[in-house]
CSV table of C-alpha atoms in Angstrom, one decimal:
chain,number,residue,atom,x,y,z
A,51,MET,CA,17.2,0.6,10.1
A,52,ILE,CA,14.1,-0.4,8.1
A,53,SER,CA,11.0,1.8,8.6
A,54,VAL,CA,7.6,0.3,7.7
A,55,VAL,CA,4.7,2.7,7.3
A,56,THR,CA,1.0,1.6,7.6
A,57,PRO,CA,-2.0,4.0,7.2
A,58,ALA,CA,-4.9,2.9,9.4
A,59,HIS,CA,-8.5,4.0,9.5
A,60,ASN,CA,-10.5,1.8,12.0
A,61,GLU,CA,-8.4,-1.3,11.2
A,62,GLU,CA,-8.9,-3.4,14.4
A,63,ARG,CA,-10.2,-6.3,12.3
A,64,PHE,CA,-7.1,-6.5,10.2
A,65,ILE,CA,-4.1,-4.7,11.6
A,66,HIS,CA,-3.1,-7.4,14.1
A,67,LYS,CA,-2.2,-9.7,11.2
A,68,CYS,CA,-0.3,-7.0,9.4
A,69,LEU,CA,1.7,-6.1,12.5
A,70,GLU,CA,2.4,-9.7,13.3
A,71,SER,CA,3.7,-10.3,9.8
A,72,VAL,CA,6.1,-7.4,10.0
A,73,ARG,CA,7.3,-8.7,13.4
A,74,ARG,CA,8.0,-12.1,12.0
A,75,ALA,CA,9.7,-10.7,8.9
A,76,ALA,CA,11.9,-8.6,11.2
A,77,CYS,CA,13.5,-11.8,12.4
A,78,SER,CA,15.0,-12.3,9.0
A,79,VAL,CA,17.2,-9.2,9.2
A,80,THR,CA,19.9,-8.2,11.6
A,81,GLU,CA,19.1,-4.5,11.7
A,82,PRO,CA,16.3,-2.8,13.8
A,83,VAL,CA,12.8,-2.5,12.2
A,84,GLU,CA,10.4,0.2,13.3
A,85,HIS,CA,6.7,0.0,12.4
A,86,ILE,CA,4.9,3.4,12.1
A,87,VAL,CA,1.1,3.3,12.1
A,88,VAL,CA,-0.6,6.4,11.0
A,89,LEU,CA,-3.9,6.7,12.7
A,90,ASN,CA,-6.6,8.3,10.5
A,91,ARG,CA,-9.9,9.2,12.2
A,92,CYS,CA,-9.8,6.0,14.3
A,93,THR,CA,-12.6,5.4,16.7
A,94,ASP,CA,-11.9,1.7,17.4
A,95,ARG,CA,-9.0,-0.2,19.0
A,96,THR,CA,-6.5,0.3,16.2
A,97,ALA,CA,-4.2,2.5,18.3
A,98,GLU,CA,-4.4,0.0,21.3
A,99,ILE,CA,-3.5,-2.9,19.1
A,100,ALA,CA,-0.6,-1.1,17.4
A,101,GLU,CA,0.8,0.0,20.7
A,102,SER,CA,0.7,-3.6,21.9
A,103,PHE,CA,3.2,-4.4,19.1
A,104,GLY,CA,5.4,-1.5,20.0
A,105,ALA,CA,4.5,0.5,16.9
A,106,LYS,CA,5.2,4.2,16.7
A,107,LEU,CA,1.9,6.1,16.4
A,108,VAL,CA,1.3,9.2,14.2
A,109,VAL,CA,-2.0,10.9,13.8
A,110,GLU,CA,-3.1,12.4,10.5
A,111,ASP,CA,-6.9,12.9,10.0
A,112,ALA,CA,-6.9,14.2,6.4
A,113,ARG,CA,-9.0,12.3,3.9
A,114,ASN,CA,-6.0,11.9,1.7
A,115,LEU,CA,-4.0,8.7,1.5
A,116,SER,CA,-1.0,10.6,0.1
A,117,ARG,CA,-0.9,12.9,3.1
A,118,ILE,CA,-1.4,10.0,5.5
A,119,ARG,CA,1.5,8.0,4.0
A,120,ASN,CA,3.7,11.1,3.9
A,121,ALA,CA,3.1,11.7,7.6
A,122,GLY,CA,4.3,8.3,8.4
A,123,ALA,CA,7.4,8.7,6.2
A,124,ALA,CA,8.2,12.0,7.8
A,125,ALA,CA,8.4,10.2,11.2
A,126,ALA,CA,10.5,7.3,9.9
A,127,THR,CA,14.1,7.1,11.1
A,128,GLY,CA,15.3,4.3,8.9
A,129,ASP,CA,17.3,4.5,5.6
A,130,VAL,CA,14.9,2.0,4.0
A,131,LEU,CA,11.2,2.9,3.7
A,132,ILE,CA,8.4,0.5,3.1
A,133,THR,CA,4.7,1.2,2.8
A,134,ILE,CA,2.1,-1.6,3.5
A,135,ASP,CA,-1.6,-1.3,4.0
A,136,ALA,CA,-3.2,-2.4,7.3
A,137,ASP,CA,-5.3,-5.1,5.6
A,138,SER,CA,-2.2,-6.8,4.0
A,139,TRP,CA,0.4,-9.0,5.4
A,140,MET,CA,3.9,-9.9,4.2
A,141,SER,CA,5.7,-13.2,4.0
A,142,ASN,CA,8.4,-14.0,6.6
A,143,ASN,CA,11.3,-13.3,4.2
A,144,MET,CA,10.0,-10.0,2.8
A,145,LEU,CA,12.2,-7.6,4.7
A,146,ALA,CA,15.3,-9.7,3.9
A,147,ALA,CA,14.4,-9.6,0.3
A,148,VAL,CA,13.9,-5.8,0.3
A,149,ARG,CA,17.3,-5.3,1.9
A,150,GLU,CA,18.9,-7.7,-0.6
A,151,TYR,CA,17.4,-5.9,-3.6
A,152,LEU,CA,18.5,-2.5,-2.4
A,153,ASP,CA,22.0,-3.5,-1.3
A,154,SER,CA,22.6,-4.9,-4.8
A,155,GLY,CA,22.7,-1.3,-6.1
A,156,LYS,CA,20.7,-2.3,-9.1
A,157,PHE,CA,17.2,-1.2,-8.0
A,158,ILE,CA,15.8,2.2,-7.1
A,159,GLY,CA,12.9,0.4,-5.3
A,160,GLY,CA,9.7,-1.2,-6.5
A,161,GLY,CA,6.7,-3.3,-5.7
A,162,VAL,CA,6.0,-6.9,-4.8
A,163,GLN,CA,4.2,-10.0,-5.9
A,164,MET,CA,0.7,-9.8,-4.4
A,165,TYR,CA,-2.1,-12.4,-3.9
A,166,PRO,CA,-5.7,-11.9,-2.8
A,167,GLU,CA,-6.8,-13.8,0.3
A,168,ARG,CA,-9.4,-15.5,-1.8
A,169,LEU,CA,-10.6,-15.7,-5.4
A,170,SER,CA,-13.9,-16.0,-7.1
A,171,LEU,CA,-15.2,-15.6,-10.6
A,172,GLY,CA,-16.6,-12.1,-9.7
A,173,ILE,CA,-13.3,-10.9,-8.4
A,174,VAL,CA,-11.5,-12.1,-11.5
A,175,CYS,CA,-14.0,-10.3,-13.7
A,176,SER,CA,-13.8,-7.1,-11.6
A,177,VAL,CA,-10.0,-7.1,-11.8
A,178,ALA,CA,-10.3,-7.6,-15.6
A,179,VAL,CA,-12.1,-4.3,-15.8
A,180,ILE,CA,-9.1,-2.4,-14.4
A,181,LEU,CA,-6.4,-4.7,-15.9
A,182,PRO,CA,-5.8,-2.4,-18.9
A,183,TYR,CA,-5.0,0.5,-16.6
A,184,LEU,CA,-2.7,-1.7,-14.5
A,185,ILE,CA,-0.8,-2.9,-17.6
A,186,TRP,CA,-0.6,0.7,-18.8
A,187,SER,CA,0.9,1.9,-15.5
A,188,GLY,CA,3.9,-0.3,-16.0
A,189,ILE,CA,4.6,-0.8,-12.3
A,190,SER,CA,4.0,-3.4,-9.6
A,191,ALA,CA,2.6,-2.1,-6.3
A,192,GLY,CA,1.0,-3.7,-3.3
A,193,MET,CA,3.9,-2.7,-1.0
A,194,PHE,CA,6.4,-0.1,-2.0
A,195,TRP,CA,10.0,-0.2,-1.0
A,196,CYS,CA,12.9,2.2,-1.6
A,197,LEU,CA,15.6,4.2,0.2
A,198,LYS,CA,14.2,7.1,2.2
A,199,LYS,CA,16.5,9.5,0.4
A,200,ASP,CA,14.9,8.5,-2.9
A,201,PHE,CA,11.4,8.8,-1.4
A,202,GLU,CA,12.3,12.4,-0.4
A,203,ALA,CA,14.0,13.1,-3.8
A,204,ILE,CA,10.7,12.6,-5.6
A,205,GLY,CA,8.6,14.4,-3.0
A,206,GLY,CA,6.9,11.3,-1.6
A,207,PHE,CA,3.3,10.7,-2.5
A,208,ASP,CA,1.5,13.5,-4.4
A,209,GLU,CA,-0.9,15.1,-2.0
A,210,ARG,CA,-2.9,16.7,-4.8
A,211,LEU,CA,-4.2,13.2,-5.7
A,212,THR,CA,-7.0,11.5,-3.8
A,213,SER,CA,-6.8,8.2,-5.7
A,214,VAL,CA,-4.2,6.2,-7.7
A,215,GLU,CA,-1.6,8.0,-5.8
A,216,ASP,CA,0.3,4.7,-5.5
A,217,VAL,CA,0.5,4.3,-9.3
A,218,ASP,CA,1.7,7.9,-9.6
A,219,PHE,CA,4.3,7.3,-6.9
A,220,GLY,CA,5.6,4.1,-8.6
A,221,GLN,CA,5.9,5.8,-12.0
A,222,ARG,CA,7.8,8.8,-10.6
A,223,LEU,CA,10.1,6.4,-8.6
A,224,LYS,CA,10.7,4.5,-11.8
A,225,ARG,CA,11.6,7.6,-13.7
A,226,HIS,CA,13.9,8.7,-10.9
A,227,GLY,CA,15.6,5.4,-11.1
A,228,LYS,CA,16.3,5.7,-14.8
A,229,LYS,CA,18.3,8.9,-14.1
A,230,LEU,CA,20.4,6.9,-11.6
A,231,ARG,CA,20.7,3.9,-14.0
A,232,LYS,CA,18.7,1.8,-11.6
A,233,ARG,CA,15.7,-0.4,-12.3
A,234,TYR,CA,12.2,-0.5,-10.8
A,235,GLY,CA,12.0,-4.0,-9.4
A,236,THR,CA,9.3,-6.5,-8.4
A,237,ILE,CA,10.2,-8.9,-5.6
A,238,HIS,CA,9.2,-12.4,-6.5
A,239,LYS,CA,11.1,-14.4,-3.9
A,240,ALA,CA,8.7,-13.0,-1.2
A,241,HIS,CA,5.0,-12.1,-1.4
A,242,LEU,CA,2.2,-10.0,0.0
A,243,VAL,CA,-1.4,-11.2,0.7
A,244,THR,CA,-4.1,-8.6,0.8
A,245,SER,CA,-7.6,-8.9,2.1
A,246,CYS,CA,-10.7,-8.8,-0.1
A,247,ARG,CA,-12.6,-6.5,2.2
A,248,LYS,CA,-13.6,-4.2,-0.6
A,249,PHE,CA,-15.2,-7.0,-2.4
A,250,ASP,CA,-16.7,-8.3,0.8
A,251,GLU,CA,-18.4,-4.9,1.3
A,252,PHE,CA,-19.2,-3.9,-2.3
A,253,GLY,CA,-19.6,-7.4,-3.8
A,254,ASP,CA,-17.2,-9.5,-5.9
A,255,TRP,CA,-18.8,-8.3,-9.1
A,256,CYS,CA,-18.7,-4.6,-8.2
A,257,PHE,CA,-16.5,-3.4,-11.0
A,258,ALA,CA,-17.7,-6.0,-13.5
A,259,ARG,CA,-21.3,-4.8,-13.1
A,260,ARG,CA,-20.4,-1.1,-12.6
A,261,PRO,CA,-17.2,-0.6,-14.7
A,262,TRP,CA,-17.7,3.2,-14.7
A,263,GLU,CA,-17.2,3.2,-10.9
A,264,ALA,CA,-13.7,1.8,-11.4
A,265,TYR,CA,-12.8,4.5,-13.9
A,266,ASN,CA,-14.4,7.2,-11.7
A,267,ILE,CA,-11.9,6.1,-9.0
A,268,ILE,CA,-9.0,6.2,-11.4
A,269,ARG,CA,-10.0,9.7,-12.5
A,270,GLY,CA,-10.2,10.8,-8.8
A,271,LYS,CA,-14.0,11.6,-8.8
A,272,LYS,CA,-14.6,12.6,-5.2
A,273,GLU,CA,-17.9,10.8,-4.7
A,274,SER,CA,-16.6,7.5,-5.9
A,275,VAL,CA,-13.2,7.9,-4.1
A,276,ASP,CA,-14.9,8.8,-0.8
A,277,ARG,CA,-17.4,5.8,-1.1
A,278,PHE,CA,-14.6,3.3,-1.8
A,279,PHE,CA,-11.8,4.5,0.4
A,280,TYR,CA,-12.7,7.2,2.9
A,281,ASP,CA,-16.2,6.4,4.0
A,282,VAL,CA,-15.9,2.6,4.2
A,283,ARG,CA,-17.4,0.9,7.3
A,284,SER,CA,-14.9,-0.1,10.0
């Protein structure tokens, strides 16, 4: 079985597209697929929408994405674990690609090829501000995939971190893979599209005009992390 985990804080504007993409991708595999939506301080119709797709609901109200994702993983019953954000959607062949990569025995897990739903000069310049950090991390992200036993072996997401927990997870998964002589992979035959809602809210030039804000988030400065992740408008 494949388990897909999605953290969700007031996601009624986006989660339908995410859920629908997973349902379509499930048609490309022969095994069951469960979608676990972790409700985080939701006051809108997120739970109702998720239930309409048959998703398993978990509640975790901590202002900590690591804890939220770990709560979903704890409820997962599949041998394959995938994390995808509520404002992202996968291509129809994504789950088949994940299964193919893992069944090859060559990969410990990894990330995916990811595209923004739109582009602008401001977005390109803002991304350029954090590009050195992304290159330094040495991992692809967007949507993580691995066997649940390997997720558990590295302790899941580090709940001491309130930001860049995804980069930390990818780096630890990569190191774990080296011990098992497996590679950290990036799926290119399938892709992920993610919304630009952060740019819609804070402006396409947000990091280009305030580069220190990006680095405050990377360093886990509470005020910046809360403003960008945990206190965003629904």
